[in-house]
XYZ file of C-alpha atoms in Angstrom:
701
model
C 64.950 300.855 25.629
C 64.388 301.911 21.830
C 60.640 303.092 22.969
C 61.671 304.867 25.816
C 62.290 308.198 23.889
C 59.400 308.134 21.798
C 57.186 307.747 24.705
C 58.869 310.345 26.692
C 57.902 313.034 23.611
C 54.329 311.932 23.929
C 53.735 312.424 27.075
C 55.287 315.507 26.824
C 53.763 316.987 23.391
C 53.963 320.538 24.464
C 57.531 320.374 24.763
C 59.472 321.557 21.159
C 62.051 318.974 19.691
C 65.618 318.973 21.041
C 68.156 320.282 19.148
C 70.734 317.473 19.828
C 70.003 313.860 20.626
C 71.478 312.104 24.029
C 73.815 310.256 21.418
C 75.028 313.786 20.017
C 75.080 315.008 23.969
C 77.324 312.123 24.647
C 79.592 312.493 22.257
C 79.980 316.064 22.593
C 80.717 315.584 26.606
C 83.231 312.973 25.263
C 84.916 315.229 23.151
C 85.168 318.206 25.824
C 86.352 315.827 28.231
C 89.061 314.751 26.147
C 90.034 318.320 25.202
C 89.806 319.395 29.157
C 92.200 316.467 29.939
C 94.569 317.376 26.873
C 94.876 321.037 28.227
C 95.006 320.642 31.818
C 96.319 317.025 32.688
C 98.655 316.076 29.788
C 101.925 315.875 31.046
C 104.069 318.972 30.159
C 107.139 318.712 28.339
C 109.875 319.491 30.488
C 111.414 322.400 29.659
C 115.477 322.732 28.732
C 117.427 324.189 31.477
C 120.226 326.581 30.529
C 123.405 325.023 30.731
C 125.683 327.798 30.683
C 128.110 327.664 33.424
C 128.386 330.310 36.324
C 124.787 331.701 35.862
C 122.306 330.899 38.647
C 120.731 328.017 36.509
C 123.627 325.502 35.504
C 124.437 322.318 34.020
C 127.688 320.404 34.067
C 133.283 319.187 33.693
C 134.363 319.372 32.807
C 135.924 319.350 32.996
C 135.542 316.456 34.062
C 132.086 315.106 34.407
C 128.358 313.509 35.334
C 124.911 314.960 35.164
C 124.837 318.070 37.299
C 122.202 319.158 40.018
C 120.849 322.054 41.900
C 119.535 322.718 38.344
C 116.805 325.326 39.446
C 118.501 326.687 42.760
C 118.264 330.402 42.574
C 119.670 332.747 45.211
C 116.529 334.784 46.008
C 118.144 338.412 45.412
C 119.187 336.883 41.897
C 115.631 335.338 40.959
C 113.845 338.516 39.402
C 116.681 339.263 37.391
C 116.696 335.958 36.066
C 113.025 335.727 35.641
C 113.516 339.053 33.694
C 116.224 337.762 31.376
C 115.186 334.466 30.614
C 117.928 332.407 28.772
C 117.212 330.355 25.539
C 119.852 327.907 24.909
C 120.750 327.742 21.500
C 120.895 324.235 20.481
C 121.701 324.447 16.740
C 125.252 324.959 16.245
C 125.132 325.587 12.655
C 122.392 328.380 13.185
C 124.468 329.645 15.593
C 127.731 329.767 13.119
C 125.377 331.389 10.595
C 124.146 334.127 13.095
C 127.764 334.935 13.923
C 129.377 334.497 10.705
C 131.568 331.469 11.541
C 133.193 328.845 9.322
C 134.928 327.031 11.837
C 133.665 324.749 14.668
C 136.308 323.257 17.148
C 134.405 320.216 19.206
C 136.219 319.155 22.499
C 135.519 316.079 24.079
C 137.445 317.085 27.702
C 137.522 315.108 31.011
C 140.311 317.386 32.768
C 140.219 320.449 30.204
C 143.003 319.931 28.372
C 141.383 319.229 24.968
C 138.873 322.302 25.628
C 141.965 324.257 26.201
C 143.237 322.958 22.635
C 139.895 323.555 21.090
C 140.071 326.918 22.529
C 143.455 327.698 20.853
C 142.446 326.059 17.621
C 139.377 328.477 17.518
C 141.567 331.376 18.560
C 144.014 330.239 15.335
C 141.454 330.501 12.775
C 141.201 334.040 12.644
C 145.255 334.161 11.647
C 144.017 332.282 8.410
C 141.122 334.698 7.457
C 138.610 332.450 9.024
C 136.426 332.595 12.257
C 136.256 329.661 14.608
C 134.366 328.786 17.801
C 135.290 326.319 20.429
C 131.683 324.222 21.346
C 131.060 321.468 23.737
C 129.099 318.650 21.675
C 126.829 318.133 25.076
C 125.477 321.871 24.267
C 123.928 321.006 20.734
C 122.286 318.809 18.732
C 124.811 316.988 16.855
C 122.802 315.219 14.463
C 123.019 318.756 12.670
C 126.694 317.925 11.514
C 125.373 316.943 7.884
C 124.194 320.726 7.896
C 127.764 321.983 8.013
C 127.813 322.105 4.295
C 124.947 324.823 4.118
C 128.180 327.115 5.274
C 130.734 327.951 2.810
C 134.379 327.107 3.054
C 133.439 325.450 6.763
C 135.132 322.664 8.845
C 134.702 321.018 11.974
C 137.657 320.060 14.049
C 137.274 317.450 17.099
C 139.541 317.621 19.901
C 138.629 314.097 21.457
C 139.959 312.741 24.531
C 140.343 309.208 25.738
C 139.064 308.270 29.026
C 138.911 305.431 31.128
C 139.137 302.029 28.944
C 139.369 303.785 25.811
C 135.650 305.805 26.609
C 134.734 308.783 25.396
C 134.802 311.531 28.161
C 131.387 312.236 29.790
C 130.375 315.490 27.523
C 131.331 313.736 24.431
C 129.206 310.545 25.456
C 126.171 311.544 23.530
C 127.824 312.418 20.449
C 129.839 309.304 20.512
C 126.687 307.160 20.704
C 125.079 309.230 17.939
C 128.455 308.279 15.701
C 127.499 304.651 16.519
C 123.789 304.566 15.725
C 123.574 307.336 12.557
C 123.666 306.348 9.286
C 123.661 310.328 8.265
C 125.262 311.163 5.117
C 128.365 313.422 5.917
C 129.134 314.230 2.039
C 130.582 317.818 1.990
C 131.336 318.010 5.744
C 135.083 318.874 5.813
C 136.448 317.744 9.278
C 139.887 316.937 10.889
C 140.494 315.273 14.364
C 143.004 315.905 17.180
C 143.102 312.890 19.946
C 144.367 312.884 23.254
C 145.661 309.806 25.094
C 148.061 308.083 26.902
C 150.270 305.305 25.868
C 150.437 303.574 28.990
C 146.734 302.315 28.523
C 145.853 299.342 26.710
C 143.336 301.447 24.620
C 145.391 304.394 23.356
C 143.149 307.296 21.992
C 140.641 304.947 21.261
C 137.945 307.813 20.963
C 139.906 310.274 18.916
C 140.785 307.122 16.402
C 137.055 305.917 15.933
C 135.822 309.425 15.560
C 138.094 310.103 12.550
C 137.099 306.727 11.234
C 133.497 306.682 11.573
C 133.565 310.259 10.030
C 134.771 309.060 6.996
C 132.528 306.145 6.899
C 129.792 308.481 6.999
C 131.128 310.371 4.000
C 132.784 313.097 5.783
C 136.202 314.993 4.061
C 139.483 314.643 5.858
C 140.892 317.896 5.709
C 144.106 316.810 7.457
C 145.367 313.479 9.219
C 144.513 312.367 12.427
C 146.592 313.766 15.012
C 147.658 311.728 18.062
C 148.949 313.220 21.270
C 150.242 311.454 24.068
C 150.285 312.448 27.381
C 152.938 309.812 28.881
C 155.419 311.681 26.539
C 154.840 315.412 25.616
C 151.449 316.306 25.041
C 151.558 319.820 24.276
C 154.752 318.987 22.015
C 152.297 316.304 20.065
C 149.780 319.077 19.785
C 152.157 321.790 18.348
C 153.931 319.614 15.895
C 149.940 318.718 14.614
C 148.994 322.157 14.660
C 152.066 323.376 12.527
C 151.309 321.047 9.792
C 147.224 321.275 10.084
C 146.995 324.996 9.130
C 149.029 324.944 6.125
C 146.763 321.867 4.863
C 143.596 323.953 5.536
C 144.974 326.903 3.601
C 145.378 324.406 0.536
C 141.972 322.835 0.908
C 140.678 326.122 1.226
C 142.764 328.225 -0.837
C 143.025 330.805 1.874
C 146.654 332.667 2.783
C 147.502 333.577 6.207
C 146.773 337.160 7.352
C 149.895 337.351 8.811
C 148.411 338.730 12.340
C 150.381 337.020 15.130
C 149.072 339.399 18.005
C 147.630 338.612 21.217
C 143.976 338.134 21.124
C 142.046 338.659 24.210
C 138.828 336.650 24.467
C 137.498 338.273 27.716
C 137.183 341.840 28.739
C 138.093 342.658 32.542
C 135.274 344.278 34.516
C 136.314 345.864 38.114
C 133.829 346.160 40.839
C 134.615 349.109 43.284
C 130.607 348.909 44.893
C 129.328 345.167 44.953
C 127.358 343.435 47.711
C 130.057 340.698 48.968
C 127.264 338.562 48.972
C 127.008 338.526 45.148
C 130.681 337.333 45.017
C 131.888 334.212 44.510
C 134.215 332.699 47.020
C 135.191 329.024 45.782
C 131.448 327.826 44.748
C 131.823 325.702 41.916
C 128.442 326.657 40.231
C 125.510 328.046 42.436
C 126.240 331.271 44.165
C 126.416 330.604 47.973
C 126.116 327.014 47.448
C 128.541 326.242 50.297
C 126.264 328.258 52.500
C 123.210 326.497 51.949
C 123.834 323.111 50.930
C 121.417 321.518 48.937
C 121.538 318.114 47.333
C 121.624 316.453 44.729
C 125.614 316.884 44.780
C 127.654 316.511 41.680
C 130.655 318.404 40.096
C 128.829 321.886 40.057
C 127.211 321.167 43.402
C 129.778 319.520 45.446
C 129.248 318.669 49.112
C 131.284 320.179 51.868
C 132.216 316.673 53.667
C 133.454 317.051 57.009
C 136.962 315.206 57.967
C 136.313 312.696 60.514
C 139.460 310.768 60.437
C 142.918 311.918 58.897
C 145.968 309.373 60.100
C 149.158 308.594 58.856
C 149.260 304.892 57.421
C 152.897 304.323 57.281
C 155.348 303.816 60.159
C 158.809 305.219 59.111
C 160.486 306.465 56.120
C 160.538 309.619 54.186
C 156.889 309.687 52.645
C 153.488 310.566 54.220
C 150.641 307.854 53.414
C 147.519 308.844 54.884
C 144.009 307.450 55.630
C 141.192 310.355 55.392
C 137.525 309.646 56.354
C 134.783 311.856 54.988
C 131.425 312.199 56.675
C 128.378 311.681 54.357
C 125.837 312.239 57.152
C 122.805 314.211 55.796
C 124.072 313.843 52.168
C 121.937 311.580 50.831
C 125.053 310.196 48.651
C 125.176 306.852 47.862
C 128.358 304.979 46.657
C 129.532 301.327 45.680
C 132.936 299.579 46.330
C 134.814 300.347 43.503
C 133.387 303.935 42.892
C 135.817 307.566 42.727
C 135.346 310.131 44.981
C 136.258 313.715 43.537
C 137.521 316.062 45.689
C 137.893 320.013 45.010
C 141.378 321.431 46.613
C 142.666 324.357 47.053
C 145.864 326.161 45.771
C 148.876 326.649 48.473
C 148.297 330.035 50.375
C 151.720 330.692 50.339
C 152.091 330.640 46.770
C 149.262 332.788 46.121
C 150.875 335.331 48.520
C 154.247 334.722 46.612
C 152.089 335.369 43.249
C 150.615 338.657 44.894
C 154.141 339.865 46.017
C 155.672 339.304 42.664
C 153.045 340.859 40.474
C 152.595 343.625 42.966
C 148.475 343.770 42.626
C 145.657 343.776 45.254
C 144.445 340.280 44.937
C 141.336 341.423 47.120
C 139.678 343.443 44.310
C 136.587 342.024 42.905
C 136.613 341.279 39.027
C 134.820 339.812 36.311
C 136.131 338.560 33.223
C 133.508 338.986 30.443
C 133.637 337.358 27.319
C 133.765 339.353 24.363
C 131.971 337.143 22.273
C 128.115 338.096 23.300
C 126.809 334.778 21.507
C 129.546 332.293 23.098
C 127.914 329.773 26.277
C 130.825 330.303 28.362
C 130.053 333.897 29.787
C 133.283 333.375 32.367
C 136.182 331.410 32.155
C 135.387 330.737 36.085
C 132.573 331.944 38.512
C 132.455 335.539 38.303
C 132.492 337.895 40.187
C 135.146 336.778 42.410
C 138.437 338.513 43.870
C 141.723 337.726 42.434
C 142.774 336.049 45.428
C 139.846 333.265 45.114
C 140.477 332.875 41.428
C 143.903 332.237 42.461
C 143.398 330.101 45.182
C 140.481 328.081 43.993
C 139.932 328.280 40.550
C 143.216 328.457 38.400
C 146.049 325.886 38.586
C 149.009 327.766 39.240
C 151.198 324.554 40.019
C 151.193 323.084 36.851
C 153.763 323.660 33.728
C 152.375 326.365 31.477
C 151.727 325.716 28.095
C 153.525 327.007 24.959
C 150.261 329.270 24.099
C 151.031 330.486 27.678
C 154.175 331.589 27.133
C 153.427 332.966 23.904
C 150.903 335.274 25.095
C 152.495 336.423 28.156
C 155.735 337.233 25.947
C 154.885 340.780 25.100
C 154.942 341.772 28.788
C 158.579 341.046 28.974
C 160.792 343.913 28.759
C 163.907 342.319 28.241
C 164.421 341.184 24.398
C 166.240 338.263 25.622
C 163.706 336.889 27.899
C 160.904 337.825 25.414
C 162.754 335.983 22.456
C 163.077 332.988 24.437
C 159.397 332.997 25.868
C 158.471 333.226 22.064
C 160.935 330.342 20.626
C 159.777 328.076 23.205
C 156.398 328.626 21.771
C 157.599 328.111 18.476
C 157.309 324.665 16.551
C 160.988 324.382 15.822
C 163.218 322.055 17.104
C 165.577 324.442 19.269
C 162.276 325.953 20.475
C 160.937 322.525 21.506
C 164.099 321.430 23.080
C 164.427 324.800 25.348
C 160.520 324.367 26.401
C 161.341 320.757 27.514
C 164.486 321.458 29.425
C 163.309 324.975 30.478
C 159.693 324.376 31.454
C 159.108 320.621 31.233
C 162.233 318.938 32.644
C 162.791 321.666 35.540
C 159.139 321.637 36.522
C 158.560 325.512 36.694
C 154.844 326.515 37.341
C 154.153 330.192 36.425
C 155.498 331.617 39.806
C 158.956 330.162 39.000
C 158.503 331.593 35.345
C 157.719 334.826 36.984
C 160.460 334.595 39.448
C 163.098 333.533 37.207
C 162.257 336.095 34.355
C 161.993 339.338 36.202
C 161.510 341.573 33.406
C 158.057 339.893 33.045
C 155.210 341.911 34.293
C 151.844 340.822 32.904
C 148.367 341.981 33.889
C 146.852 339.805 36.350
C 143.542 339.861 34.697
C 145.524 338.369 31.309
C 147.279 335.848 33.353
C 143.590 334.430 35.093
C 142.764 334.285 31.565
C 145.026 332.267 30.398
C 145.940 329.997 33.175
C 143.780 326.599 33.076
C 141.105 325.967 35.523
C 141.877 324.113 38.645
C 140.652 320.615 38.344
C 139.043 317.897 40.610
C 141.286 315.524 41.930
C 139.697 311.603 41.868
C 140.601 308.581 44.321
C 139.636 305.053 44.241
C 137.091 304.912 47.553
C 138.698 302.597 49.969
C 135.502 301.220 51.646
C 132.224 299.731 50.963
C 128.772 301.884 51.329
C 127.407 298.588 52.033
C 129.461 298.748 55.304
C 130.373 302.488 55.551
C 127.165 303.943 54.239
C 127.934 307.657 55.952
C 131.417 307.726 54.992
C 133.727 307.755 52.637
C 137.651 306.679 52.952
C 140.704 307.559 50.873
C 143.921 306.223 50.516
C 146.719 308.649 49.058
C 150.418 309.177 49.211
C 151.470 312.827 49.460
C 153.696 314.309 46.664
C 156.511 316.370 47.650
C 159.940 316.420 46.389
C 162.918 318.677 45.189
C 163.094 319.768 41.025
C 166.040 320.405 39.311
C 165.954 324.301 40.153
C 166.079 323.249 43.660
C 162.308 324.043 44.543
C 160.229 322.018 46.559
C 157.087 320.791 44.533
C 153.858 320.173 46.617
C 151.023 317.997 44.766
C 148.185 320.198 45.594
C 145.585 317.898 46.509
C 147.534 315.776 48.712
C 149.167 318.584 50.919
C 145.544 320.169 51.001
C 144.284 316.993 52.306
C 147.043 316.036 54.540
C 146.637 319.473 56.155
C 142.745 318.876 56.842
C 143.482 318.028 60.344
C 140.664 317.307 63.012
C 141.561 319.687 65.991
C 141.762 318.594 69.782
C 138.504 320.741 70.250
C 136.667 318.518 67.834
C 136.678 321.351 64.895
C 136.255 319.334 61.575
C 137.831 321.107 58.572
C 135.530 320.148 55.154
C 136.525 319.053 51.785
C 133.809 319.629 48.879
C 133.497 316.299 47.605
C 130.970 314.264 44.980
C 131.009 310.779 43.689
C 131.861 309.490 40.487
C 130.473 305.971 39.228
C 132.734 303.224 38.059
C 132.440 299.983 36.231
C 135.080 298.591 38.703
C 132.723 296.292 40.584
C 133.024 292.991 42.218
C 131.478 289.940 40.264
C 127.416 289.898 40.506
C 127.642 286.198 41.880
C 129.437 286.316 45.180
C 130.557 283.008 44.843
C 132.908 283.962 41.788
C 136.476 283.947 43.198
C 138.157 287.209 42.746
C 142.003 288.113 42.300
C 142.818 291.551 43.438
C 146.592 292.723 42.293
C 147.205 296.401 44.171
C 150.559 297.589 45.329
C 150.936 300.954 47.287
C 148.182 302.826 47.115
C 146.698 300.660 44.833
C 145.048 298.929 47.403
C 142.652 301.507 48.030
C 139.451 299.856 45.836
C 140.494 296.643 47.296
C 139.690 297.660 51.212
C 136.237 298.251 49.767
C 135.860 295.440 47.971
C 137.219 293.211 50.858
C 134.840 294.839 53.291
C 131.932 294.026 51.205
C 132.882 290.362 50.953
C 132.830 290.270 54.717
C 129.415 291.956 54.730
C 128.267 289.417 52.012
C 129.880 286.788 54.379
C 127.579 287.692 57.054
C 124.421 288.044 55.134
C 124.815 284.446 55.008
C 125.826 284.236 51.112
C 128.046 281.900 49.569
C 131.590 283.826 49.219
C 134.081 282.842 46.484
C 137.756 282.766 47.240
C 139.189 286.047 47.895
C 142.780 287.002 47.002
C 144.792 289.865 47.386
C 148.763 290.548 46.249
C 149.823 293.696 47.818
C 153.183 295.590 47.600
C 155.377 297.666 49.613
C 158.604 298.870 50.422
C 159.330 297.469 53.651
C 157.088 294.944 56.128
C 157.867 297.283 59.068
C 157.613 300.571 57.265
C 154.709 301.045 54.781
C 152.530 297.803 54.789
C 149.197 299.727 54.617
C 146.434 298.611 56.814
C 148.171 295.640 57.734
C 146.445 294.851 61.022
C 143.116 295.217 59.192
C 144.057 292.739 56.518
C 145.563 290.400 58.611
C 142.275 290.420 60.254
C 140.455 289.693 57.664
C 142.870 286.800 56.826
C 142.301 284.928 60.314
C 138.330 285.831 59.806
C 138.698 283.720 56.719
C 137.494 286.621 54.742
C 140.769 287.079 52.867
C 141.532 283.432 51.295
C 144.912 284.534 50.920
C 147.180 287.491 51.526
C 150.370 287.687 49.491
C 152.486 290.562 49.842
C 155.627 291.566 48.064
C 158.286 293.674 50.295
C 160.661 294.854 47.488
C 163.142 296.093 49.378
C 163.543 293.878 52.400
C 165.849 291.835 50.493
C 168.966 292.460 48.122
C 166.754 291.744 44.729
C 163.722 293.122 44.564
C 160.286 291.559 44.863
C 157.166 292.608 43.053
C 153.560 291.624 42.940
C 154.043 289.957 39.277
C 156.899 287.472 40.883
C 154.386 286.295 43.626
C 151.967 285.967 40.749
C 154.380 283.765 38.753
C 155.247 281.859 41.814
C 151.284 280.829 42.202
C 150.763 280.039 38.638
C 149.164 276.846 38.888
C 146.573 278.007 41.514
C 145.908 281.164 39.603
C 145.721 279.182 36.329
C 143.074 277.088 37.810
C 140.881 279.992 39.388
C 140.904 281.668 35.825
C 140.566 279.024 33.253
C 138.067 276.535 35.207
C 136.475 278.661 38.221
C 135.467 282.115 36.450
C 137.661 284.190 38.614
C 137.626 287.770 38.177
C 140.856 289.686 37.925
C 141.263 293.265 39.270
C 144.437 295.648 39.151
C 144.925 298.731 40.310
C 147.890 301.106 40.631
C 150.445 302.110 38.243
C 149.560 302.273 34.654
C 153.430 302.466 33.104
C 154.810 299.889 34.774
C 152.790 297.815 37.460
C 149.843 297.190 35.128
C 152.062 296.153 32.434
C 153.945 294.168 34.440
C 151.161 292.038 35.618
C 149.961 292.091 32.387
C 153.080 290.215 30.978
C 152.796 287.845 34.272
C 149.515 286.304 33.521
C 150.676 286.066 29.648
C 153.473 284.078 31.199
C 150.863 281.914 33.120
C 148.683 281.120 30.090
C 151.595 280.251 27.736
C 153.023 277.909 30.497
C 149.950 276.638 32.332
C 147.787 276.686 29.563
C 149.836 275.819 26.758
C 148.573 279.019 24.818
C 151.053 280.978 22.175
C 151.903 284.181 23.340
C 149.322 285.544 20.992
C 146.925 283.156 22.089
C 147.343 284.553 25.851
C 147.112 288.207 25.153
C 143.853 287.467 22.881
C 142.261 285.252 25.728
C 143.063 288.201 28.608
C 141.493 290.594 25.732
C 138.426 288.477 25.821
C 138.405 288.308 29.693
C 138.320 292.189 29.578
C 135.303 292.051 27.150
C 133.592 289.869 29.459
C 134.146 292.374 32.565
C 136.544 289.480 34.098
C 139.834 291.542 33.832
C 139.100 295.076 35.337
C 141.716 297.656 35.445
C 141.749 301.257 37.643
C 144.971 302.481 36.934
C 146.928 305.898 36.547
C 149.894 307.183 35.095
């Protein structure tokens, strides 16, 4: 081979010597090939999609929750405009603060919108103390830049952090929470304060707020004011007001600033009325993408819910003054998958009669098309809800008109009361004085006055409808434990719920928004099926990986919902030939002949040997009330053997305030009596079971 080239050259001695050898050509070709591959075939970095709400390219809830879909679906008539004005998302909150001359950033971890609302209120308050604030979703920014906050003079970060589930951060705060756990950044010189939102009926009360406060100190941050803890089981609004009234004076002292004395109303959005607009460009209830209800495209999530037809809507109870219902939603062609124990989120609409009464009381045309445009052009939140839309759509689909208005709403609306006494009372209820708190508690909270009731009972109050729409919170999705198994019912999701309806102290009838809306989703005789906007939220409430593990399920009332899915799945596992462990259910209701939910199905499962044991507590069929915890203690020996010796998994679903606590107490007693443990040891024993995933709860208050 070495002689080949010289021989070739001697045979062609008339040819000039080449400039490049074969080796040179080979190396040159190799380099060229690599360059071509680099420029044309390498994986291109994925562009970061615009995550601002209510524009054609969307991400995420609030409220609420999981990863969004339909991120690249644009209506054709808006595609050109979107391409002409590409949105570039600013991921540096530090640079944004510098650019907009702000020195206070308020981050919120929010699942239902309350923490976000509190953050917005704090950001608006800042101007009253000579500071300039902005409320910010930590999911939208690079939180590792927190250490750079000291670059901005007299700056501060405030965190309004809600705790969700079993002590977990909210969906939008998960990345920030993970960052805090893993970082060793030095936060010396970073000033901060934390207000946590939680509920004392849950074991891990305010865990996220407490952790955030503790961790920021560990990293060297300077706490400007003490950690605030709000309890939703008591009066979250009062807790926040009390903390806020002490927080700002502490901020003034820390930074050496004085209140400006400006207490007037500050509008965050400006009204734009659209007199001549194509109605195809007007939102009609969609959560994200315009016209997404007309052209449904998977994947489906909180910004792109699936319109599921209602296949079944039947009453479950045989008597009494309540309405318990079983609803089946059709998932055909949606590609939605779910597991037993997951939650289904539904987007309800407000009662049309209440919307019409608001129209009459305010004396406005609700069919006017409008937009509320953020006055802060740098804000990622361009609108408080999808715009443009009509006032009727906003009050029906987007705004919460059924809950009790918070004190900041009363404060902002007070200026529109022409009667001095009514105005004074509204301002008093929004104050931190003991008299004002007592008045708000009795007149608003205890009397359960929603915005319509307040307008009816304060005749001189006549706010502009656009300001009212700016102030009212968003109508949130409602979550229900799925009452079916995806293994058995792959094309449908089942819901079990009780309709909320009762009379308040003012004599008005309070109707739960979602349950009354679902109740009226009847399948007509002509086959017409109403639809429900929905998506699935994943849960950690899961059957054991090993089917042979025994399961003990405690779910009185509608708490039985996830266990219908569990039992269906255990039956399916049995049909698959798997070794299925003991399946024990503790259910409770008022009367055997009245509200024994799913009685026929449960008794059939018991006869088939799927349900090893069906224990039912009928609380009112005898003089003394019997609840599920009484039945647990009655079967203490069997239960302790299953838990302590047979690796049984315990599941509790239902009321957190009373039932879940009483069930806890019953298990403590069983451990003390049958296991010889002290009370402290018993508590620790079941805490370890929770840590191992053998004691799971799906509870609400």
